[in-house]
Amino acid sequence: MKLNIEGLLVYFPYDYIYPEQYSYMLELKRTLDAKGHGVLEMPSGTGKTISLLSLIVAYQRAFPLEVTKLIYCSRTVPEIEKVVEELRKLMEFYTKETGESNNFLALALSSRKNLCIHPEILHANIVVYSYHYLLDPKIADLVSKELAKKSVVVFDEAHNIVHLTEFISNVARETDIYLANPVLPDEILQEAVPGSIRTAEHFVGFMRRFLEYLKSRLRVQHVVQESAPQFLKDVFDKVCIDRKPLRFCAERLQSLLRTLEIADIADFSAVTLISNFATLVSTYSQGFTIIIEPFEDRTPTIANPVLHFSCMDPSIAIKPVFQRFQSVVITSGTLSPLDIYPRILDFRPVTMASFTMTLARTCLCPLIVGRGNDQVALSSKFETREDFAVIRNYGNLLLEMSAIVPDGIVAFFTSYVYMENIVASWYEQGILENIQRNKLIFIETQDAAETSMALEKYQEACENGRGAILLSVARGKVSEGIDFVHHYGRAVLMFGVPYVYTQSRILKARLEYLRDQFQIRENDFLTFDAMRHAAQCVGRAIRGKTDYGLMIFADKRYARADKRGKLPRWIQEHINDGSLNLTVDEAVQLSKHFLRQMAQPFRQEDQLGLSLLTLEQLESEEMLQKITQIAHQT
Amino acid sequence: MGSAQGGRVRLTQSHSGRDTVPVQTEKMRHLYVVIDCSRSMEDQDLKPNRLTSTLKLMEAFVDEYFDQNPISQVGIITTKNKRAEKLTDLAGNPKKHITALMKAVDTVCVGEPSLYNSLNLAIQTLKHMPGHTSREILIILSSLTTCDPANIYELIKTLKSLKVRVSVIGLSAEVRVCTVLTRETGGSYHVILDESHFKELLMLHIKPPPASSSSECSLIRMGFPQHTIASVTDQDAKPSFSMSHLDSSSGPGLSLGGYFCPQCHATYTELPVECKVCGLTLVSAPHLARSFHHLFPLQAFIESPVENLQGDRFCQACQAELKDKSVFSCPSCHSVFCVECDLFIHESLHCCPCCIYRQTAP
């Protein structure tokens, strides 16, 4: 259909449209009009991709001087493929409707293995690739250097963007080998190498001294935490190494290796690591922390000193993107609370909006189970983890659910250790045996091959009627990448609140930094992070409006307003006051009723006029009025 | 939506969706009903428990079924403990089935059902049925899991090739494998909301399904034996064993009368039956007459707003004042009926009372 969005003609390659798609495109247009950045939250499975593409392509055609390029960044290769599919459909629609073959060039770049730096990228109107191409300094320079300012950048499924710090942090161990990637400002690259390390012998001697110093630092008996400037001062005091030559270490080493014509650089990876570390620590005075741990917390008797050099500031990698490009849109199904992103990533958006799904029938059923049948409170709080009654109640919940939910159930735990402990306990109590009479049980482990096999068998069991349960972890591979559509996930159980391991020193340092720089309270950030992961996990079960599923939050803490309020709006609006602190039995009753309702026939005609619109229905006054209520501005 | 209100909507939906063109339906149906007897049937969300409720409804079903499909046959299979076994064989006599169903109330519900084994068991008999008859399986499934010894998708392909139509009534929730099974074989899949909905869904299967276009030719050979009653003093009377008692536990009894197959003179005590000796279908004329209305269904009445009526506003059938918003009128005699009578006429009577009156009146 051809839409008119505030005067812009948009070609939309489908005959029907969801009201929220229209609302989304409206907000998007306003963001582009204002030439600013936007944060938009819309549930997955509601046609976000095609809405983005349709509107931005239409904008490009209407205002070719304002927007020269669309850079669409996604996370995984399957997602990129989906985007390309939709793009193809859109292009075909254009050709069919306008009768002329369009001269749009779209490029898709796949995994890092197939790195492509062909100059054609400069002429492309649309580029689809993974985040790394834009953010990871190793590649960004090669690929994205020439991208013009008047481009629109879209980060899809962008909820993980806060963890960009992985790109830049650097870990040095006495025993292990890692590779790092320096982010160097241009000024350093232009300056000349200082005299003290210009000759090869001097440079090698310099590196030796630095290495000895590092070794001595690693021989501490207790944990040390210091900022980069403190570290540099200490270096100067102990071994008289200045800041300036340190900055050029990485470059100097590279040129030395080139001169010696070393073929296999892998032999020198340890030295490269040290030189990169030296460069980084001397370049950035703010935003990095050094933590030296003499041993791992869990094995205090084994000496295993590690030096962590971590980036505290998530905005360092992405700030150049916000500054360089005219409009950056961050979008995902789980971005609540939206105001965290502008604060942490240090940018000012012109739009921040959250969209809900219009539903002809309510296809999700979020329930908060806070108590067992014996009224014992359920929680994954550290203090209550070993509590026999809590474990038994969790087991009972899973057992009851396995008897009433058809096909597949996915259960998420807060950590591998917790999952292992609980499952062992259940085995002893005989709960696992009872569950297995209803459904088969599969478990995710830290081994990728095992997990793939488990996933495959799980899907098979869901297909052929035996039914299965998949036990996995909230921050694991499964929760990030796999969708459990339709029968693969009829219920998702969240056992506990998935807080990240709070005793980690790096995390503590990061929280302190966020508190000092951005005035974000530690508790707020931790809760935000935990709730986002929880929403991510339960969101896996619903992909689209004909899909339906149960979302069980099994922890009494979810009922509190500060946690509930951090769930995405499209989940929150279906939690009513009656489902806040249910016992296992009550939850089972509600679930049974819900599943029966969902099993009744539901045809497209039932949706028309409500959650699915034809062009005529869209343009009626009444509908346009309703659409304005879908977007919730923050 | 409450179930009473929902029921009303459902009924009117099925009424308005009726074809006015007579559609050829299957007359000779071979239907296997598979009843789940697994652990989950002990659940008490249907009173007194699922099994008892199901068996009770099945008794009503069997009665009604033979009423509407006099020359069809039914067989009952139960499944539990990963196995399937026949409760009753395919037969045209309702009494046998009802007796078995009444006894089955005492079965112990244990283990998990096996869809594969049930379907396989049914196929063993159904595949020998002639091509002009229908082959159907109706599964009443309460459990959400099934223990199958082999790939059920292969079996689904076999079912398709044998033209067996499988339908499922679920008592708990929607299971994927049932959705695929019913879709591929052309059957229907419903999940019950409550007891009255269960009854409704079950009764939907009494109506014969439309004949598939690929069924073979439609001329069927049938025999119409007369019932003879002879006394010992008759000279021609010869005692004979009734063939229908061949496999019953009460010993074979000699009888003087009965129904004699016109082709081979084998004796039977009841009709309808398929002759065991020569394979001829034996029926009586009233049996066929009962399914007449499926061949020539009553036309849907014309709905019109009550305001358009001139003269007295009362229903021709029940003589009550017309209070509804719309009325129905018969296209041939133009008599006017209220909503309730219209439903009754189409569901039970199958003929317009005023047309009949006019026909029989002098």
PDB file of N, CA and C in Angstrom, chain A residues 325-393:
ATOM      1  N   PHE A 325      27.506  11.221  12.820  1.00  0.00           N
ATOM      2  CA  PHE A 325      26.366  11.052  11.926  1.00  0.00           C
ATOM      3  C   PHE A 325      25.187  11.901  12.371  1.00  0.00           C
ATOM      4  N   GLN A 326      24.390  12.289  11.402  1.00  0.00           N
ATOM      5  CA  GLN A 326      23.296  13.212  11.634  1.00  0.00           C
ATOM      6  C   GLN A 326      22.212  12.614  12.500  1.00  0.00           C
ATOM      7  N   SER A 327      21.750  11.425  12.132  1.00  0.00           N
ATOM      8  CA  SER A 327      20.682  10.791  12.895  1.00  0.00           C
ATOM      9  C   SER A 327      21.067   9.371  13.248  1.00  0.00           C
ATOM     10  N   VAL A 328      21.025   9.075  14.539  1.00  0.00           N
ATOM     11  CA  VAL A 328      21.275   7.696  14.965  1.00  0.00           C
ATOM     12  C   VAL A 328      20.015   7.209  15.676  1.00  0.00           C
ATOM     13  N   VAL A 329      19.491   6.060  15.234  1.00  0.00           N
ATOM     14  CA  VAL A 329      18.273   5.525  15.852  1.00  0.00           C
ATOM     15  C   VAL A 329      18.614   4.234  16.570  1.00  0.00           C
ATOM     16  N   ILE A 330      18.313   4.190  17.861  1.00  0.00           N
ATOM     17  CA  ILE A 330      18.525   2.962  18.629  1.00  0.00           C
ATOM     18  C   ILE A 330      17.165   2.333  18.837  1.00  0.00           C
ATOM     19  N   THR A 331      17.008   1.089  18.417  1.00  0.00           N
ATOM     20  CA  THR A 331      15.690   0.472  18.530  1.00  0.00           C
ATOM     21  C   THR A 331      15.799  -0.986  18.947  1.00  0.00           C
ATOM     22  N   SER A 332      14.803  -1.436  19.679  1.00  0.00           N
ATOM     23  CA  SER A 332      14.795  -2.819  20.157  1.00  0.00           C
ATOM     24  C   SER A 332      13.455  -3.098  20.806  1.00  0.00           C
ATOM     25  N   GLY A 333      13.204  -4.351  21.165  1.00  0.00           N
ATOM     26  CA  GLY A 333      11.961  -4.682  21.851  1.00  0.00           C
ATOM     27  C   GLY A 333      12.057  -4.496  23.352  1.00  0.00           C
ATOM     28  N   THR A 334      13.288  -4.415  23.875  1.00  0.00           N
ATOM     29  CA  THR A 334      13.448  -4.308  25.331  1.00  0.00           C
ATOM     30  C   THR A 334      14.428  -3.192  25.647  1.00  0.00           C
ATOM     31  N   LEU A 335      13.946  -1.962  25.690  1.00  0.00           N
ATOM     32  CA  LEU A 335      14.846  -0.865  25.998  1.00  0.00           C
ATOM     33  C   LEU A 335      14.483  -0.159  27.295  1.00  0.00           C
ATOM     34  N   SER A 336      13.400  -0.583  27.949  1.00  0.00           N
ATOM     35  CA  SER A 336      12.969   0.155  29.136  1.00  0.00           C
ATOM     36  C   SER A 336      13.947  -0.005  30.265  1.00  0.00           C
ATOM     37  N   PRO A 337      14.153   0.978  31.121  1.00  0.00           N
ATOM     38  CA  PRO A 337      13.665   2.337  30.985  1.00  0.00           C
ATOM     39  C   PRO A 337      14.500   3.121  29.979  1.00  0.00           C
ATOM     40  N   LEU A 338      13.816   3.838  29.096  1.00  0.00           N
ATOM     41  CA  LEU A 338      14.515   4.422  27.968  1.00  0.00           C
ATOM     42  C   LEU A 338      15.531   5.475  28.355  1.00  0.00           C
ATOM     43  N   ASP A 339      15.319   6.166  29.472  1.00  0.00           N
ATOM     44  CA  ASP A 339      16.199   7.304  29.746  1.00  0.00           C
ATOM     45  C   ASP A 339      17.597   6.889  30.191  1.00  0.00           C
ATOM     46  N   ILE A 340      17.819   5.627  30.444  1.00  0.00           N
ATOM     47  CA  ILE A 340      19.167   5.188  30.828  1.00  0.00           C
ATOM     48  C   ILE A 340      20.135   5.346  29.661  1.00  0.00           C
ATOM     49  N   TYR A 341      19.671   5.057  28.457  1.00  0.00           N
ATOM     50  CA  TYR A 341      20.576   5.058  27.299  1.00  0.00           C
ATOM     51  C   TYR A 341      21.194   6.421  27.009  1.00  0.00           C
ATOM     52  N   PRO A 342      20.393   7.474  26.964  1.00  0.00           N
ATOM     53  CA  PRO A 342      21.030   8.775  26.720  1.00  0.00           C
ATOM     54  C   PRO A 342      22.017   9.145  27.818  1.00  0.00           C
ATOM     55  N   ARG A 343      21.723   8.733  29.049  1.00  0.00           N
ATOM     56  CA  ARG A 343      22.632   9.115  30.131  1.00  0.00           C
ATOM     57  C   ARG A 343      23.948   8.374  30.036  1.00  0.00           C
ATOM     58  N   ILE A 344      23.858   7.073  29.812  1.00  0.00           N
ATOM     59  CA  ILE A 344      25.089   6.293  29.815  1.00  0.00           C
ATOM     60  C   ILE A 344      25.914   6.538  28.556  1.00  0.00           C
ATOM     61  N   LEU A 345      25.245   6.643  27.429  1.00  0.00           N
ATOM     62  CA  LEU A 345      25.989   6.786  26.184  1.00  0.00           C
ATOM     63  C   LEU A 345      26.268   8.245  25.840  1.00  0.00           C
ATOM     64  N   ASP A 346      25.819   9.124  26.700  1.00  0.00           N
ATOM     65  CA  ASP A 346      26.161  10.534  26.570  1.00  0.00           C
ATOM     66  C   ASP A 346      25.748  11.151  25.240  1.00  0.00           C
ATOM     67  N   PHE A 347      24.451  11.124  24.973  1.00  0.00           N
ATOM     68  CA  PHE A 347      23.968  11.822  23.780  1.00  0.00           C
ATOM     69  C   PHE A 347      22.593  12.372  24.099  1.00  0.00           C
ATOM     70  N   ARG A 348      22.125  13.297  23.295  1.00  0.00           N
ATOM     71  CA  ARG A 348      20.812  13.892  23.544  1.00  0.00           C
ATOM     72  C   ARG A 348      19.870  13.542  22.408  1.00  0.00           C
ATOM     73  N   PRO A 349      18.881  12.706  22.681  1.00  0.00           N
ATOM     74  CA  PRO A 349      17.978  12.318  21.602  1.00  0.00           C
ATOM     75  C   PRO A 349      16.848  13.326  21.443  1.00  0.00           C
ATOM     76  N   VAL A 350      16.304  13.422  20.215  1.00  0.00           N
ATOM     77  CA  VAL A 350      15.141  14.286  20.044  1.00  0.00           C
ATOM     78  C   VAL A 350      13.853  13.515  20.262  1.00  0.00           C
ATOM     79  N   THR A 351      13.923  12.192  20.148  1.00  0.00           N
ATOM     80  CA  THR A 351      12.725  11.380  20.406  1.00  0.00           C
ATOM     81  C   THR A 351      13.068  10.216  21.310  1.00  0.00           C
ATOM     82  N   MET A 352      12.188   9.950  22.277  1.00  0.00           N
ATOM     83  CA  MET A 352      12.301   8.723  23.066  1.00  0.00           C
ATOM     84  C   MET A 352      10.884   8.188  23.205  1.00  0.00           C
ATOM     85  N   ALA A 353      10.584   7.064  22.573  1.00  0.00           N
ATOM     86  CA  ALA A 353       9.194   6.589  22.627  1.00  0.00           C
ATOM     87  C   ALA A 353       9.126   5.081  22.770  1.00  0.00           C
ATOM     88  N   SER A 354       8.068   4.640  23.418  1.00  0.00           N
ATOM     89  CA  SER A 354       7.852   3.216  23.617  1.00  0.00           C
ATOM     90  C   SER A 354       6.495   2.836  23.032  1.00  0.00           C
ATOM     91  N   PHE A 355       6.415   1.790  22.209  1.00  0.00           N
ATOM     92  CA  PHE A 355       5.187   1.415  21.533  1.00  0.00           C
ATOM     93  C   PHE A 355       4.632   0.117  22.094  1.00  0.00           C
ATOM     94  N   THR A 356       3.321  -0.002  22.077  1.00  0.00           N
ATOM     95  CA  THR A 356       2.704  -1.251  22.530  1.00  0.00           C
ATOM     96  C   THR A 356       2.153  -2.003  21.331  1.00  0.00           C
ATOM     97  N   MET A 357       1.832  -3.254  21.558  1.00  0.00           N
ATOM     98  CA  MET A 357       1.219  -4.062  20.498  1.00  0.00           C
ATOM     99  C   MET A 357      -0.287  -3.898  20.589  1.00  0.00           C
ATOM    100  N   THR A 358      -0.941  -3.616  19.457  1.00  0.00           N
ATOM    101  CA  THR A 358      -2.409  -3.658  19.494  1.00  0.00           C
ATOM    102  C   THR A 358      -2.798  -5.112  19.275  1.00  0.00           C
ATOM    103  N   LEU A 359      -3.666  -5.606  20.119  1.00  0.00           N
ATOM    104  CA  LEU A 359      -4.002  -7.020  20.039  1.00  0.00           C
ATOM    105  C   LEU A 359      -5.495  -7.209  19.925  1.00  0.00           C
ATOM    106  N   ALA A 360      -5.909  -8.077  18.999  1.00  0.00           N
ATOM    107  CA  ALA A 360      -7.318  -8.407  18.930  1.00  0.00           C
ATOM    108  C   ALA A 360      -7.668  -9.388  20.043  1.00  0.00           C
ATOM    109  N   ARG A 361      -6.738 -10.222  20.379  1.00  0.00           N
ATOM    110  CA  ARG A 361      -6.911 -11.020  21.579  1.00  0.00           C
ATOM    111  C   ARG A 361      -5.588 -11.028  22.328  1.00  0.00           C
ATOM    112  N   THR A 362      -5.643 -10.972  23.631  1.00  0.00           N
ATOM    113  CA  THR A 362      -4.425 -10.869  24.438  1.00  0.00           C
ATOM    114  C   THR A 362      -3.643 -12.151  24.340  1.00  0.00           C
ATOM    115  N   CYS A 363      -2.492 -12.079  23.671  1.00  0.00           N
ATOM    116  CA  CYS A 363      -1.775 -13.323  23.443  1.00  0.00           C
ATOM    117  C   CYS A 363      -0.617 -13.534  24.402  1.00  0.00           C
ATOM    118  N   LEU A 364      -0.438 -12.624  25.364  1.00  0.00           N
ATOM    119  CA  LEU A 364       0.568 -12.944  26.367  1.00  0.00           C
ATOM    120  C   LEU A 364      -0.040 -12.879  27.753  1.00  0.00           C
ATOM    121  N   CYS A 365       0.496 -13.702  28.622  1.00  0.00           N
ATOM    122  CA  CYS A 365      -0.064 -13.801  29.965  1.00  0.00           C
ATOM    123  C   CYS A 365       1.082 -13.728  30.966  1.00  0.00           C
ATOM    124  N   PRO A 366       1.486 -12.507  31.370  1.00  0.00           N
ATOM    125  CA  PRO A 366       2.554 -12.414  32.359  1.00  0.00           C
ATOM    126  C   PRO A 366       1.999 -12.616  33.766  1.00  0.00           C
ATOM    127  N   LEU A 367       2.647 -13.481  34.524  1.00  0.00           N
ATOM    128  CA  LEU A 367       2.202 -13.746  35.890  1.00  0.00           C
ATOM    129  C   LEU A 367       3.400 -13.652  36.813  1.00  0.00           C
ATOM    130  N   ILE A 368       3.191 -13.083  37.991  1.00  0.00           N
ATOM    131  CA  ILE A 368       4.287 -13.006  38.958  1.00  0.00           C
ATOM    132  C   ILE A 368       3.973 -13.970  40.096  1.00  0.00           C
ATOM    133  N   VAL A 369       4.781 -15.021  40.191  1.00  0.00           N
ATOM    134  CA  VAL A 369       4.560 -16.013  41.242  1.00  0.00           C
ATOM    135  C   VAL A 369       5.499 -15.693  42.392  1.00  0.00           C
ATOM    136  N   GLY A 370       4.927 -15.298  43.511  1.00  0.00           N
ATOM    137  CA  GLY A 370       5.773 -14.890  44.621  1.00  0.00           C
ATOM    138  C   GLY A 370       5.819 -15.871  45.766  1.00  0.00           C
ATOM    139  N   ARG A 371       4.900 -16.851  45.739  1.00  0.00           N
ATOM    140  CA  ARG A 371       4.837 -17.750  46.899  1.00  0.00           C
ATOM    141  C   ARG A 371       4.625 -19.177  46.433  1.00  0.00           C
ATOM    142  N   GLY A 372       5.077 -20.096  47.255  1.00  0.00           N
ATOM    143  CA  GLY A 372       4.756 -21.496  47.007  1.00  0.00           C
ATOM    144  C   GLY A 372       3.410 -21.815  47.626  1.00  0.00           C
ATOM    145  N   ASN A 373       2.957 -23.042  47.455  1.00  0.00           N
ATOM    146  CA  ASN A 373       1.671 -23.411  48.039  1.00  0.00           C
ATOM    147  C   ASN A 373       1.706 -23.405  49.556  1.00  0.00           C
ATOM    148  N   ASP A 374       2.903 -23.486  50.127  1.00  0.00           N
ATOM    149  CA  ASP A 374       3.015 -23.446  51.578  1.00  0.00           C
ATOM    150  C   ASP A 374       3.267 -22.022  52.065  1.00  0.00           C
ATOM    151  N   GLN A 375       3.009 -21.038  51.183  1.00  0.00           N
ATOM    152  CA  GLN A 375       3.143 -19.616  51.509  1.00  0.00           C
ATOM    153  C   GLN A 375       4.577 -19.165  51.741  1.00  0.00           C
ATOM    154  N   VAL A 376       5.547 -20.044  51.470  1.00  0.00           N
ATOM    155  CA  VAL A 376       6.939 -19.605  51.600  1.00  0.00           C
ATOM    156  C   VAL A 376       7.265 -18.708  50.412  1.00  0.00           C
ATOM    157  N   ALA A 377       7.939 -17.584  50.686  1.00  0.00           N
ATOM    158  CA  ALA A 377       8.232 -16.647  49.597  1.00  0.00           C
ATOM    159  C   ALA A 377       9.283 -17.224  48.662  1.00  0.00           C
ATOM    160  N   LEU A 378       9.084 -17.014  47.359  1.00  0.00           N
ATOM    161  CA  LEU A 378      10.026 -17.526  46.373  1.00  0.00           C
ATOM    162  C   LEU A 378      10.990 -16.437  45.974  1.00  0.00           C
ATOM    163  N   SER A 379      12.276 -16.757  45.972  1.00  0.00           N
ATOM    164  CA  SER A 379      13.240 -15.756  45.549  1.00  0.00           C
ATOM    165  C   SER A 379      14.574 -16.407  45.252  1.00  0.00           C
ATOM    166  N   SER A 380      15.342 -15.769  44.351  1.00  0.00           N
ATOM    167  CA  SER A 380      16.670 -16.281  44.081  1.00  0.00           C
ATOM    168  C   SER A 380      17.709 -15.459  44.822  1.00  0.00           C
ATOM    169  N   LYS A 381      17.221 -14.702  45.801  1.00  0.00           N
ATOM    170  CA  LYS A 381      18.138 -13.888  46.605  1.00  0.00           C
ATOM    171  C   LYS A 381      19.229 -14.746  47.188  1.00  0.00           C
ATOM    172  N   PHE A 382      20.405 -14.229  47.268  1.00  0.00           N
ATOM    173  CA  PHE A 382      21.550 -14.996  47.708  1.00  0.00           C
ATOM    174  C   PHE A 382      21.324 -15.704  49.039  1.00  0.00           C
ATOM    175  N   GLU A 383      20.654 -15.000  49.955  1.00  0.00           N
ATOM    176  CA  GLU A 383      20.469 -15.554  51.290  1.00  0.00           C
ATOM    177  C   GLU A 383      19.546 -16.774  51.297  1.00  0.00           C
ATOM    178  N   THR A 384      18.609 -16.797  50.364  1.00  0.00           N
ATOM    179  CA  THR A 384      17.615 -17.875  50.426  1.00  0.00           C
ATOM    180  C   THR A 384      17.918 -19.002  49.442  1.00  0.00           C
ATOM    181  N   ARG A 385      19.063 -18.923  48.765  1.00  0.00           N
ATOM    182  CA  ARG A 385      19.313 -19.908  47.713  1.00  0.00           C
ATOM    183  C   ARG A 385      19.389 -21.332  48.212  1.00  0.00           C
ATOM    184  N   GLU A 386      19.940 -21.513  49.403  1.00  0.00           N
ATOM    185  CA  GLU A 386      20.124 -22.882  49.891  1.00  0.00           C
ATOM    186  C   GLU A 386      18.897 -23.380  50.622  1.00  0.00           C
ATOM    187  N   ASP A 387      17.892 -22.531  50.745  1.00  0.00           N
ATOM    188  CA  ASP A 387      16.713 -22.886  51.520  1.00  0.00           C
ATOM    189  C   ASP A 387      15.949 -24.027  50.870  1.00  0.00           C
ATOM    190  N   PHE A 388      15.786 -25.104  51.604  1.00  0.00           N
ATOM    191  CA  PHE A 388      15.157 -26.316  51.088  1.00  0.00           C
ATOM    192  C   PHE A 388      13.746 -26.056  50.558  1.00  0.00           C
ATOM    193  N   ALA A 389      13.000 -25.260  51.341  1.00  0.00           N
ATOM    194  CA  ALA A 389      11.605 -25.020  50.956  1.00  0.00           C
ATOM    195  C   ALA A 389      11.516 -24.247  49.646  1.00  0.00           C
ATOM    196  N   VAL A 390      12.404 -23.276  49.470  1.00  0.00           N
ATOM    197  CA  VAL A 390      12.383 -22.486  48.235  1.00  0.00           C
ATOM    198  C   VAL A 390      12.679 -23.371  47.035  1.00  0.00           C
ATOM    199  N   ILE A 391      13.690 -24.225  47.189  1.00  0.00           N
ATOM    200  CA  ILE A 391      14.068 -25.102  46.076  1.00  0.00           C
ATOM    201  C   ILE A 391      12.922 -26.053  45.744  1.00  0.00           C
ATOM    202  N   ARG A 392      12.294 -26.582  46.801  1.00  0.00           N
ATOM    203  CA  ARG A 392      11.193 -27.513  46.558  1.00  0.00           C
ATOM    204  C   ARG A 392      10.029 -26.817  45.881  1.00  0.00           C
ATOM    205  N   ASN A 393       9.756 -25.569  46.292  1.00  0.00           N
ATOM    206  CA  ASN A 393       8.667 -24.825  45.668  1.00  0.00           C
ATOM    207  C   ASN A 393       8.939 -24.526  44.209  1.00  0.00           C
TER     208      ASN A 393
END
